[in-house]
mmCIF file of C-alpha atoms in Angstrom:
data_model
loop_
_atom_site.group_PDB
_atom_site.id
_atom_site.type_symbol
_atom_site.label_atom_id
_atom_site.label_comp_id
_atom_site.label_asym_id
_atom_site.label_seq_id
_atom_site.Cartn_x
_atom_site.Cartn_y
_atom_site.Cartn_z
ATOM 1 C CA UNK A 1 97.362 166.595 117.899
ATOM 2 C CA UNK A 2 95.754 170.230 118.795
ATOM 3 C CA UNK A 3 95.035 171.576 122.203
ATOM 4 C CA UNK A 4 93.928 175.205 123.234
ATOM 5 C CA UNK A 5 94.977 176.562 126.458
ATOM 6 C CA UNK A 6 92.840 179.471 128.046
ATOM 7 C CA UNK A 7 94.577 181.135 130.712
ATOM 8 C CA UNK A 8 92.093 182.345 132.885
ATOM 9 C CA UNK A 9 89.201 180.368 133.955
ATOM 10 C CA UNK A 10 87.260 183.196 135.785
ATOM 11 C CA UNK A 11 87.539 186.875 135.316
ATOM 12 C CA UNK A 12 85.123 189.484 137.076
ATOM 13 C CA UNK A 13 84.690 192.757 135.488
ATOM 14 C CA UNK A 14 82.543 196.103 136.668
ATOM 15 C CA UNK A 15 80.724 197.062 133.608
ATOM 16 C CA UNK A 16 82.950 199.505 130.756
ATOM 17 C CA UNK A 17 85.785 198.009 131.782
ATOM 18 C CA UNK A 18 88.205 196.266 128.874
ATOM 19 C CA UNK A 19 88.069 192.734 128.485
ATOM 20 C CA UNK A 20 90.713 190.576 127.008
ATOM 21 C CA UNK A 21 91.079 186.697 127.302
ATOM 22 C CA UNK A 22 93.835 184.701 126.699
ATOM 23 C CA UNK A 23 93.668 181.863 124.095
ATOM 24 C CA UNK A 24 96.963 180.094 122.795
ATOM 25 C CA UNK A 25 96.749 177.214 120.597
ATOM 26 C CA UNK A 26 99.228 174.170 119.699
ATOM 27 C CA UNK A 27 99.328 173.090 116.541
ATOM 28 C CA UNK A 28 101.884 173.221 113.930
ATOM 29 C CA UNK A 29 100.333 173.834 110.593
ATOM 30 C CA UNK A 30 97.703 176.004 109.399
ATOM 31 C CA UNK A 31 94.785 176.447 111.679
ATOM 32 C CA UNK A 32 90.976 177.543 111.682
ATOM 33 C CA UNK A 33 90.578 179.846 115.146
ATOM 34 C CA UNK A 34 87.306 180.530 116.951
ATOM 35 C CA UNK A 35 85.551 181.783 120.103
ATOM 36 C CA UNK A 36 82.515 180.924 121.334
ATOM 37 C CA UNK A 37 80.036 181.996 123.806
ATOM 38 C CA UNK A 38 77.655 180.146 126.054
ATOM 39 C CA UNK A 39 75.257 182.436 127.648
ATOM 40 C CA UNK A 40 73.291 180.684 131.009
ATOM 41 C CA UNK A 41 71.448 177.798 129.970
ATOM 42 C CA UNK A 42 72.136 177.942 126.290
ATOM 43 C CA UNK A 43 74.156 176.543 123.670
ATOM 44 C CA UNK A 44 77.463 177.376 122.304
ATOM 45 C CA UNK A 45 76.813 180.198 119.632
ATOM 46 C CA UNK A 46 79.874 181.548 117.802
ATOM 47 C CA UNK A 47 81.231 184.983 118.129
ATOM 48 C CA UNK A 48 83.956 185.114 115.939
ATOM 49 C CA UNK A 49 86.133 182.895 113.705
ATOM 50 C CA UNK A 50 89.981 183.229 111.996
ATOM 51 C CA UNK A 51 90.644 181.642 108.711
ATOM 52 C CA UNK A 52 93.072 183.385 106.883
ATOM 53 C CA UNK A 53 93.298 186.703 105.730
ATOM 54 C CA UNK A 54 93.864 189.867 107.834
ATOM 55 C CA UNK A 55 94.315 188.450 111.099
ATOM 56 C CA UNK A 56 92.254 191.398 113.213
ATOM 57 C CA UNK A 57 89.236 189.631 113.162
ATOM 58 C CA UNK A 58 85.527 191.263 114.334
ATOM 59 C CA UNK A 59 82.769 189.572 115.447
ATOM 60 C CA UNK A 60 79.503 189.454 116.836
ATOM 61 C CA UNK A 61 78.417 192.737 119.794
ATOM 62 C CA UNK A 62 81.421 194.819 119.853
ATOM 63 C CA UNK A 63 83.934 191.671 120.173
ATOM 64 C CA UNK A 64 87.504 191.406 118.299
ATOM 65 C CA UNK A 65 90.406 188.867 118.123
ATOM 66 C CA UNK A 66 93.947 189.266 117.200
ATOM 67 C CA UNK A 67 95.337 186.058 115.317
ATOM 68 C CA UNK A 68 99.346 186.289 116.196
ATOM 69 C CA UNK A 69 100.763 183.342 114.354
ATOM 70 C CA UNK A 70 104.186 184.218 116.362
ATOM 71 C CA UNK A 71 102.992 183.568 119.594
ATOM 72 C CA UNK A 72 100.444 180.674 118.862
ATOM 73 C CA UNK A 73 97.408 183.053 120.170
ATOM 74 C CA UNK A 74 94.275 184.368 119.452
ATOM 75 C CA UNK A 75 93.273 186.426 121.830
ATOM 76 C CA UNK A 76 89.508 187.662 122.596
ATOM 77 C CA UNK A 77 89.175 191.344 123.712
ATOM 78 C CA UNK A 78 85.938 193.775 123.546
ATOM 79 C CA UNK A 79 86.638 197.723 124.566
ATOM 80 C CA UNK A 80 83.237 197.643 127.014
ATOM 81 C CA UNK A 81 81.836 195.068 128.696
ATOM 82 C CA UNK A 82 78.236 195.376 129.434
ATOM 83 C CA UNK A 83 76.426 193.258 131.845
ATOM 84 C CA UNK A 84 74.609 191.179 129.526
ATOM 85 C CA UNK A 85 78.197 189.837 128.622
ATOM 86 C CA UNK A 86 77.662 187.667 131.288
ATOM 87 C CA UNK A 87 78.750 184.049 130.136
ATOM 88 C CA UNK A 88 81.134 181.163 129.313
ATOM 89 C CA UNK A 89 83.746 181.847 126.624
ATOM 90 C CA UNK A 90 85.619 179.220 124.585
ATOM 91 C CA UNK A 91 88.208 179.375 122.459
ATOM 92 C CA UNK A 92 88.660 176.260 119.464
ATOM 93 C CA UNK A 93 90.764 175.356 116.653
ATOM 94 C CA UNK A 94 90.953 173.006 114.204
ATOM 95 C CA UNK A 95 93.552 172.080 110.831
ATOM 96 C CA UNK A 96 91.508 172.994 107.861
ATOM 97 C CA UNK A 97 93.415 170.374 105.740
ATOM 98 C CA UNK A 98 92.185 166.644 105.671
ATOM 99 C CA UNK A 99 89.044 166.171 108.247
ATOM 100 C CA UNK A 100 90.339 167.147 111.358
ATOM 101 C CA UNK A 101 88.417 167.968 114.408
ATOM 102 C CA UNK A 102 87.618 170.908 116.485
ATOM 103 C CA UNK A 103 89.517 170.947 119.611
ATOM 104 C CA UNK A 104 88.435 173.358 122.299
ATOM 105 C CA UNK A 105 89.645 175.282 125.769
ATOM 106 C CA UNK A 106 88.031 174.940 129.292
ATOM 107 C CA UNK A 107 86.574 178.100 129.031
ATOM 108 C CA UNK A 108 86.673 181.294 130.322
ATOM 109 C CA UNK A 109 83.898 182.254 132.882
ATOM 110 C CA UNK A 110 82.911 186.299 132.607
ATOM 111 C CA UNK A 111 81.317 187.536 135.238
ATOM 112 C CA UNK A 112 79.912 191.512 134.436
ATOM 113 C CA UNK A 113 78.869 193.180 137.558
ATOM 114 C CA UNK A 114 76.517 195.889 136.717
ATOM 115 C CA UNK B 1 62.890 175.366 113.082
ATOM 116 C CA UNK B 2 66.702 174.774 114.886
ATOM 117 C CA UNK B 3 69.382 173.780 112.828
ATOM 118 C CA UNK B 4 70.616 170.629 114.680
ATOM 119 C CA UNK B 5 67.665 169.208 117.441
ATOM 120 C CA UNK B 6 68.853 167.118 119.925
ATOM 121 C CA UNK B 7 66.079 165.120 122.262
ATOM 122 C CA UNK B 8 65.622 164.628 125.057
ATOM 123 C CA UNK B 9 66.376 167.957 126.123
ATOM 124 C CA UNK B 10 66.153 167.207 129.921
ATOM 125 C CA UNK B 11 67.088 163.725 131.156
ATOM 126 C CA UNK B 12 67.234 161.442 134.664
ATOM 127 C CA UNK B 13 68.141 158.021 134.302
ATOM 128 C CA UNK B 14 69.127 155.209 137.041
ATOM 129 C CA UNK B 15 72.626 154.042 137.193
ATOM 130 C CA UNK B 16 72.794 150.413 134.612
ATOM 131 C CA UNK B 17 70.337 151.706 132.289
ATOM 132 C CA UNK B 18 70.750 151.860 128.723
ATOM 133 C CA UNK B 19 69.883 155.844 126.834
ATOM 134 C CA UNK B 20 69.728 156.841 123.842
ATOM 135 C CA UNK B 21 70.313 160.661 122.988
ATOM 136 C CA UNK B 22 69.331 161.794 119.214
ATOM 137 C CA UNK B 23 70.320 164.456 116.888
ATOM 138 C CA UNK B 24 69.372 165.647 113.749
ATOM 139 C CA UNK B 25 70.251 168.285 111.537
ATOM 140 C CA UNK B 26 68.985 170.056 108.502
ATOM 141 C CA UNK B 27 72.095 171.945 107.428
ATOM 142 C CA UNK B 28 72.756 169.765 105.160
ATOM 143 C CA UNK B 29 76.470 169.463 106.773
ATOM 144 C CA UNK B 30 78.412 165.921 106.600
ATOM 145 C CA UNK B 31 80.208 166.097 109.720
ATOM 146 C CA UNK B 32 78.375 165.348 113.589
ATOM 147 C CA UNK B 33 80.123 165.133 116.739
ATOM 148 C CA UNK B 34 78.924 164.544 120.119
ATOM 149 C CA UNK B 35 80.685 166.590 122.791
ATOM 150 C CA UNK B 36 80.760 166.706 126.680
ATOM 151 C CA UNK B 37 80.751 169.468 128.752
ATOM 152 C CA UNK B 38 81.664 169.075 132.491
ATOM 153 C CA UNK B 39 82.055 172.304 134.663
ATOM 154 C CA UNK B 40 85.600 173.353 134.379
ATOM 155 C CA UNK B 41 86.479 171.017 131.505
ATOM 156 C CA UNK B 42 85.369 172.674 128.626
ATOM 157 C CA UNK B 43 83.731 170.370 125.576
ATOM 158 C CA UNK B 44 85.743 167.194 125.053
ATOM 159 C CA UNK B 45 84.826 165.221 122.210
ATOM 160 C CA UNK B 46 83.179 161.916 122.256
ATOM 161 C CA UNK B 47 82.565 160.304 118.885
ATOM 162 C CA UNK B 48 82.807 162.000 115.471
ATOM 163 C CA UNK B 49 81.587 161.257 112.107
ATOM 164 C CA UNK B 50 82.692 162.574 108.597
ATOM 165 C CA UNK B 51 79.890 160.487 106.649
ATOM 166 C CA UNK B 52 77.716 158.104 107.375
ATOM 167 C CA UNK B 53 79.851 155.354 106.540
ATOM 168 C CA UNK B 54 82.849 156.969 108.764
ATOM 169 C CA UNK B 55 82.559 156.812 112.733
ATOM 170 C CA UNK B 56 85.466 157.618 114.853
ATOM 171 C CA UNK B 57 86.362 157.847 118.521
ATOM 172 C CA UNK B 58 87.408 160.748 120.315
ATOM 173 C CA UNK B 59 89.036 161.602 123.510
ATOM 174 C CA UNK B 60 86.591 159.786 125.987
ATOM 175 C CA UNK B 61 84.792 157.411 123.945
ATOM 176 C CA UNK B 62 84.526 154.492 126.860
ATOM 177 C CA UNK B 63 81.083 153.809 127.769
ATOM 178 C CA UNK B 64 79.770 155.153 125.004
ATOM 179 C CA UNK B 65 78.119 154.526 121.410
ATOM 180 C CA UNK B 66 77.091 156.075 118.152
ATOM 181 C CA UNK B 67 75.261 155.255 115.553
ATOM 182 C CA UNK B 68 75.405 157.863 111.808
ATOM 183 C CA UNK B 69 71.541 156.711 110.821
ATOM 184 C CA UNK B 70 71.476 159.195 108.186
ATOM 185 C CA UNK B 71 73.434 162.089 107.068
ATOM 186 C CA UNK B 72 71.098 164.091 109.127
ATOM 187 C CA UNK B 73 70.999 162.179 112.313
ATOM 188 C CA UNK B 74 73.801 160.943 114.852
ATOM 189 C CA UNK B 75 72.418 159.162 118.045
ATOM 190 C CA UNK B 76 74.768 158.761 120.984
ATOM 191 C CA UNK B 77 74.279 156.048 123.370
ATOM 192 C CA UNK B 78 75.172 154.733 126.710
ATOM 193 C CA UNK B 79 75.068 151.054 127.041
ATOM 194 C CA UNK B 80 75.417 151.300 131.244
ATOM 195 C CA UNK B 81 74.695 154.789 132.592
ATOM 196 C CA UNK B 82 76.768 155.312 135.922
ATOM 197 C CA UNK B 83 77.187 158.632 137.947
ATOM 198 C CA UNK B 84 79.806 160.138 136.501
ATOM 199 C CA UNK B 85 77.684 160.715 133.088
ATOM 200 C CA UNK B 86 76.700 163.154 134.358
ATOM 201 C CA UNK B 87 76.968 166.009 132.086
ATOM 202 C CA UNK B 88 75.381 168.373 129.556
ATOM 203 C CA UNK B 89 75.962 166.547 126.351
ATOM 204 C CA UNK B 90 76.107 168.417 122.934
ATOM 205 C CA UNK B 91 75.835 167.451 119.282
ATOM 206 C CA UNK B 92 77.752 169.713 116.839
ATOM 207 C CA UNK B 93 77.596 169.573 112.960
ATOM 208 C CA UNK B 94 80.201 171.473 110.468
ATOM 209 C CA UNK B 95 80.057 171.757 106.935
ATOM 210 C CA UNK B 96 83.328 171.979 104.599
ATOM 211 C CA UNK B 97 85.254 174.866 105.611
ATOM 212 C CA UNK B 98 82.734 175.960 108.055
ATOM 213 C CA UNK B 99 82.252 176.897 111.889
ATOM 214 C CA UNK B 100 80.299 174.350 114.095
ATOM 215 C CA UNK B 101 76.679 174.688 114.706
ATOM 216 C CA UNK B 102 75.507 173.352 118.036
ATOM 217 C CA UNK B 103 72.238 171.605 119.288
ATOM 218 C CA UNK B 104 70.749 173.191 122.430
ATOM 219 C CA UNK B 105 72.228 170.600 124.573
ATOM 220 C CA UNK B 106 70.801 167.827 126.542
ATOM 221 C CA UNK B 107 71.231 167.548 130.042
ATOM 222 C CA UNK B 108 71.472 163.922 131.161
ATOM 223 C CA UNK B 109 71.445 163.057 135.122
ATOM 224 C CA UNK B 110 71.953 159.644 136.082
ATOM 225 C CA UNK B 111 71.204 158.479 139.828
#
């Protein structure tokens, strides 16, 4: 079976500052990788999503994610945070062979002080 | 029009009661889940379905239902609503080789 592991559950950043979030995944074949956000309120919209190909992966509003098959992570970062970054983000996965399921994290809370 | 509507949105029911929470979609997708999100838990999965003759469990599927009326519509239910259903409860839907697409979430309360 697949879990996801996010290591930090709340980070607090002054706007401009880097942001990078930790996502490592267990699973031991080939994987689909994705983050998404969940602004106040709202529903889980995706930001960004890994299956195969170059593994430097851009998404939605500036964000980025490094698939490193090595170290069982894909990893969330964004160069400047802005305020309205403000939210929950989740990392998932899921097998793309056969009908597996999507398995996500706990989330990572953001909190962008202005 | 949303992709995948879930109703009610907003929800307070008292503790024994049966409820019913609907979904539909018009993606056209063949896969529905129902997910739960509790603060500090992340989504964990409740019941899936791959077609509408397939209906699975997931990871806390005790005290709850589904039902795959349609390709288009998954309804979760809860036979006895207690306290600790508490939650915001989401329906997904995913295609072949696709991301999930989420419903706006309803948020059930039960007293």
């Amino acid at each position: 079976a697949q879990s996801v592991s996010q290591h930090n559950h709340h980070v607090i950043l002054s706007e401009a500052a880097s942001l990078e979030l930790g996502c490592n995944y267990s699973y031991g074949g080939t994987v689909n990788l994705f983050w998404y956000v969940q602004y106040p309120g709202q529903h889980l919209q995706l930001l960004l999503k890994y299956f195969s190909g170059d593994p430097l992966v851009k998404g939605i509003k500036g964000f980025e994610a490094e698939f490193i098959k090595s170290k069982f992570s894909f990893n969330l970062r964004k160069p400047s945070v802005q305020w309205s970054d403000t939210a929950e983000y989740f990392c998932a996965v899921n097998a793309p062979t056969g009908y597996s399921t999507l398995t996500f994290g706990k989330g990572t809370m953001l909190l962008v002080s202005p | 029009d949303a992709d995948v509507t879930q109703t009610p949105r907003n929800r307070i029911t008292k503790t024994g009661k049966r409820i019913m929470l609907e979904c539909s979609q018009t993606k056209g997708h063949d896969r529905m889940y129902w997910y739960r999100q509790d603060p500090g838990l992340g989504l964990r999965l409740i019941y899936y379905s791959f077609d509408v003759k397939d209906i699975n469990k997931g990871e806390i599927s005790d005290g709850y239902s589904v039902s795959r009326q349609a390709q288009a519509k998954f309804s979760l239910s809860l036979e006895s609503a207690i306290p600790n259903q508490t939650a915001l409860y989401f329906c997904a839907t995913r295609g072949r080789g696709t991301e999930a697409f989420f419903g706006q979430g309803t948020r059930l309360t039960v007293v």
